XYZ file of C-alpha atoms in Angstrom:
260
model
C -23.670 -11.599 3.424
C -20.591 -11.549 5.592
C -17.708 -9.445 6.834
C -14.457 -9.138 4.917
C -11.787 -11.243 6.636
C -9.095 -11.796 3.974
C -7.789 -10.299 0.715
C -5.613 -12.470 -1.528
C -2.568 -11.705 -3.652
C -3.173 -9.476 -6.693
C -3.559 -11.219 -10.058
C -2.436 -9.045 -12.989
C -4.699 -9.249 -16.044
C -3.423 -6.403 -18.162
C -0.738 -3.702 -18.292
C -1.369 -0.344 -19.996
C 0.904 0.465 -22.938
C 1.363 4.195 -22.371
C 1.629 6.688 -19.534
C -2.041 7.695 -20.037
C -2.795 4.360 -18.370
C -0.808 5.097 -15.205
C -4.135 5.371 -13.440
C -7.661 4.612 -14.502
C -10.707 2.474 -13.888
C -11.836 -0.857 -15.268
C -14.943 -2.861 -14.537
C -17.456 -5.535 -15.445
C -21.185 -5.268 -14.900
C -22.320 -7.286 -11.855
C -25.875 -7.108 -13.244
C -25.314 -7.400 -17.007
C -28.091 -6.556 -19.457
C -28.410 -7.506 -23.131
C -26.326 -7.196 -25.323
C -23.639 -7.379 -22.627
C -22.559 -10.422 -20.649
C -20.658 -10.946 -17.418
C -17.515 -11.119 -19.579
C -17.933 -7.675 -21.135
C -15.196 -5.459 -19.716
C -14.819 -1.670 -19.805
C -11.718 0.398 -19.257
C -11.072 4.136 -18.960
C -7.596 5.682 -18.804
C -8.101 8.740 -16.605
C -4.791 10.599 -17.036
C -5.435 13.941 -18.760
C -7.916 16.803 -18.691
C -10.458 15.707 -21.311
C -11.203 12.088 -20.469
C -13.998 10.825 -22.731
C -12.915 7.463 -24.148
C -14.426 4.276 -22.768
C -12.954 1.081 -24.209
C -15.359 -1.859 -24.412
C -14.218 -5.490 -24.735
C -16.724 -8.278 -25.491
C -14.516 -10.992 -24.043
C -12.059 -11.121 -21.158
C -9.472 -12.533 -23.585
C -9.840 -9.433 -25.804
C -9.402 -7.215 -22.773
C -6.246 -9.081 -21.755
C -4.835 -8.789 -25.287
C -5.841 -5.141 -25.681
C -8.328 -5.373 -28.576
C -11.414 -3.271 -27.851
C -14.657 -4.206 -29.619
C -15.820 -0.606 -29.425
C -14.788 2.806 -28.126
C -17.444 5.057 -26.586
C -16.867 8.806 -26.643
C -18.670 10.312 -23.647
C -20.808 13.417 -24.252
C -18.909 15.203 -21.504
C -15.531 14.522 -19.906
C -15.197 12.419 -16.792
C -13.225 13.106 -13.654
C -11.734 10.688 -11.103
C -11.355 6.913 -11.098
C -14.757 6.507 -9.434
C -16.842 5.282 -12.401
C -18.808 2.011 -12.325
C -20.940 -0.020 -14.723
C -24.202 -1.363 -13.337
C -27.252 -2.820 -15.077
C -26.128 -1.669 -18.537
C -25.226 1.924 -17.627
C -21.925 3.650 -16.923
C -22.149 5.942 -13.897
C -19.486 8.634 -13.707
C -18.684 12.042 -12.276
C -18.706 14.893 -14.793
C -15.408 16.778 -14.802
C -15.156 19.771 -12.462
C -18.651 19.226 -11.073
C -20.452 17.371 -8.307
C -22.755 15.880 -10.930
C -23.087 12.118 -11.327
C -24.170 11.014 -14.799
C -25.885 7.823 -15.917
C -24.850 6.940 -19.474
C -26.650 3.962 -21.020
C -23.974 2.049 -22.911
C -26.128 0.231 -25.471
C -27.994 3.341 -26.650
C -25.083 5.726 -25.951
C -27.402 8.209 -24.272
C -27.404 10.089 -20.978
C -30.406 8.809 -19.009
C -30.018 10.803 -15.787
C -27.791 13.303 -14.052
C -27.824 14.512 -10.480
C -25.807 16.840 -8.296
C -24.688 15.193 -5.052
C -25.712 17.832 -2.482
C -22.718 19.615 -0.954
C -20.223 17.065 -2.284
C -16.638 18.263 -2.547
C -15.168 17.908 -6.047
C -12.051 18.588 -8.119
C -9.606 18.097 -5.267
C -11.570 19.244 -2.199
C -11.906 15.836 -0.539
C -10.006 13.272 -2.634
C -8.491 10.040 -1.396
C -4.902 10.392 -0.195
C -3.365 9.840 -3.644
C -5.281 12.739 -5.223
C -6.510 12.248 -8.774
C -9.671 14.331 -8.129
C -11.140 11.232 -6.480
C -13.640 13.253 -4.454
C -16.688 11.354 -5.685
C -16.389 7.566 -5.878
C -19.222 5.362 -7.126
C -19.524 1.809 -5.837
C -21.705 -1.254 -6.343
C -22.465 -4.065 -3.920
C -25.150 -6.722 -3.418
C -27.677 -4.005 -2.531
C -27.049 -1.762 -5.540
C -25.460 1.588 -6.328
C -23.679 3.882 -3.835
C -21.649 7.069 -3.856
C -18.731 7.764 -1.482
C -17.797 11.436 -0.977
C -17.453 14.192 1.623
C -18.872 17.632 2.325
C -17.851 20.821 4.149
C -20.555 20.000 6.673
C -18.968 16.590 7.359
C -15.564 18.343 7.624
C -13.888 15.868 5.268
C -15.301 12.694 6.825
C -16.582 10.054 4.412
C -20.272 10.392 3.585
C -22.103 7.503 1.919
C -25.342 7.702 -0.018
C -27.431 4.954 -1.573
C -28.478 5.997 -5.098
C -31.499 4.991 -7.132
C -29.868 3.556 -10.287
C -32.684 4.790 -12.556
C -32.838 8.489 -11.669
C -29.879 8.906 -9.252
C -32.083 10.165 -6.406
C -30.391 9.834 -3.009
C -32.326 7.200 -1.069
C -30.423 7.277 2.217
C -27.245 8.917 3.549
C -24.766 8.016 6.290
C -21.955 10.125 7.744
C -18.936 8.172 8.998
C -16.073 9.215 11.266
C -13.403 8.149 8.743
C -11.443 11.023 7.171
C -11.602 10.664 3.403
C -8.182 12.189 2.700
C -6.498 9.899 5.225
C -7.376 6.710 3.285
C -6.198 5.576 -0.135
C -9.473 4.146 -1.390
C -12.792 2.644 -0.358
C -15.254 0.017 -1.540
C -18.530 -1.450 -0.302
C -19.394 -5.112 0.364
C -22.812 -6.157 1.694
C -23.632 -2.640 2.895
C -20.321 -2.188 4.732
C -17.782 0.422 3.640
C -14.121 -0.674 3.777
C -11.105 1.594 3.406
C -7.499 0.888 2.409
C -4.668 2.493 4.390
C -2.142 3.293 1.650
C -1.922 3.365 -2.147
C 1.853 2.871 -2.294
C 2.799 0.472 0.496
C 3.343 -3.167 -0.438
C 2.083 -3.971 3.056
C -1.032 -1.813 3.226
C -4.137 -2.909 5.133
C -7.874 -2.721 4.885
C -7.973 -0.476 7.946
C -11.581 0.566 8.652
C -15.064 -0.840 8.224
C -18.282 1.148 8.579
C -21.499 -0.883 8.758
C -24.497 1.028 7.351
C -26.833 -1.421 9.100
C -25.612 -0.504 12.591
C -23.893 2.854 11.974
C -20.806 1.515 13.753
C -17.240 1.744 12.466
C -14.306 -0.344 13.600
C -10.611 -0.664 12.862
C -9.239 -3.645 10.933
C -5.787 -4.902 9.941
C -6.445 -7.092 6.897
C -3.276 -7.227 4.741
C -3.636 -5.602 1.300
C -0.814 -5.662 -1.269
C -0.150 -2.744 -3.636
C 2.150 -4.812 -5.827
C 3.020 -1.964 -8.221
C 2.978 0.756 -5.541
C 0.298 3.084 -6.976
C -3.285 1.924 -6.546
C -5.649 4.540 -7.953
C -8.884 2.555 -7.992
C -10.249 -0.323 -5.894
C -13.798 -1.594 -6.408
C -15.795 -4.646 -5.386
C -17.648 -6.705 -7.980
C -20.551 -8.466 -6.206
C -21.141 -10.935 -9.056
C -17.551 -12.213 -9.149
C -16.947 -11.629 -5.418
C -13.571 -10.060 -6.207
C -11.882 -6.698 -5.856
C -10.869 -4.981 -9.103
C -8.011 -2.480 -8.880
C -5.748 -0.312 -11.036
C -2.206 -0.272 -9.716
C 0.377 1.805 -11.615
C -0.533 0.856 -15.237
C -1.725 -2.598 -14.149
C -5.284 -3.894 -14.003
C -5.496 -6.476 -11.219
C -8.034 -8.522 -9.272
C -7.973 -9.793 -5.694
C -9.824 -12.800 -4.316
C -11.526 -12.154 -0.997
C -13.068 -14.150 1.821
C -16.119 -13.129 3.805
C -16.950 -14.549 7.224
C -20.183 -16.465 7.544
C -22.603 -14.313 9.481
């Protein structure tokens, strides 16, 4: 465990072919389960009103070339770029609801769904770029989290630790960081980090909130939006990299953590 001290230059792995890929979400499972491996990659283009297609790639090379091994059609449409894959399941927000859904990829079945109490949705408390990003799922070394806000928190970021089996909320923290004032957020080692801008080539990782101490602090770690439209930024604790979707481009960033 350590604190984030540096984010590298973005490495572009893939560019979407059509405008439906202007923004979206892509991920690998940091805790892969059979039949998947740490190479299996998933991608969802989230432009549009009825987003149900999840592209699965067995190998990173297939992902980079654009040849899916399989396409999942979700039983209900998804909203936002906040989805994650963890321990063989896709976790996503159902469209126009505050419900988080656990969809087991291998069996193609919904295993759990849960309303996040009081969570804003469908444009109430999105990140600054919009995209109905009110409810953002995240994974770190400790497991599964959800990043959102509520009327009660007056738009400040609220974090809850989720049980990955049944989606019960295990613990909740309220921060003093306004959700709509930041472009995105991710969690590393139990600390929430936010990014200042989704368009600026010279953005920064600008806040950190430590769930262990309940203390937030300001940071100025340079973060490059190379293509000037970052709609998703997530941490992968297995690869120790950030995954992002920046204006049709799927990119990764190396990071450095300080030794505690």
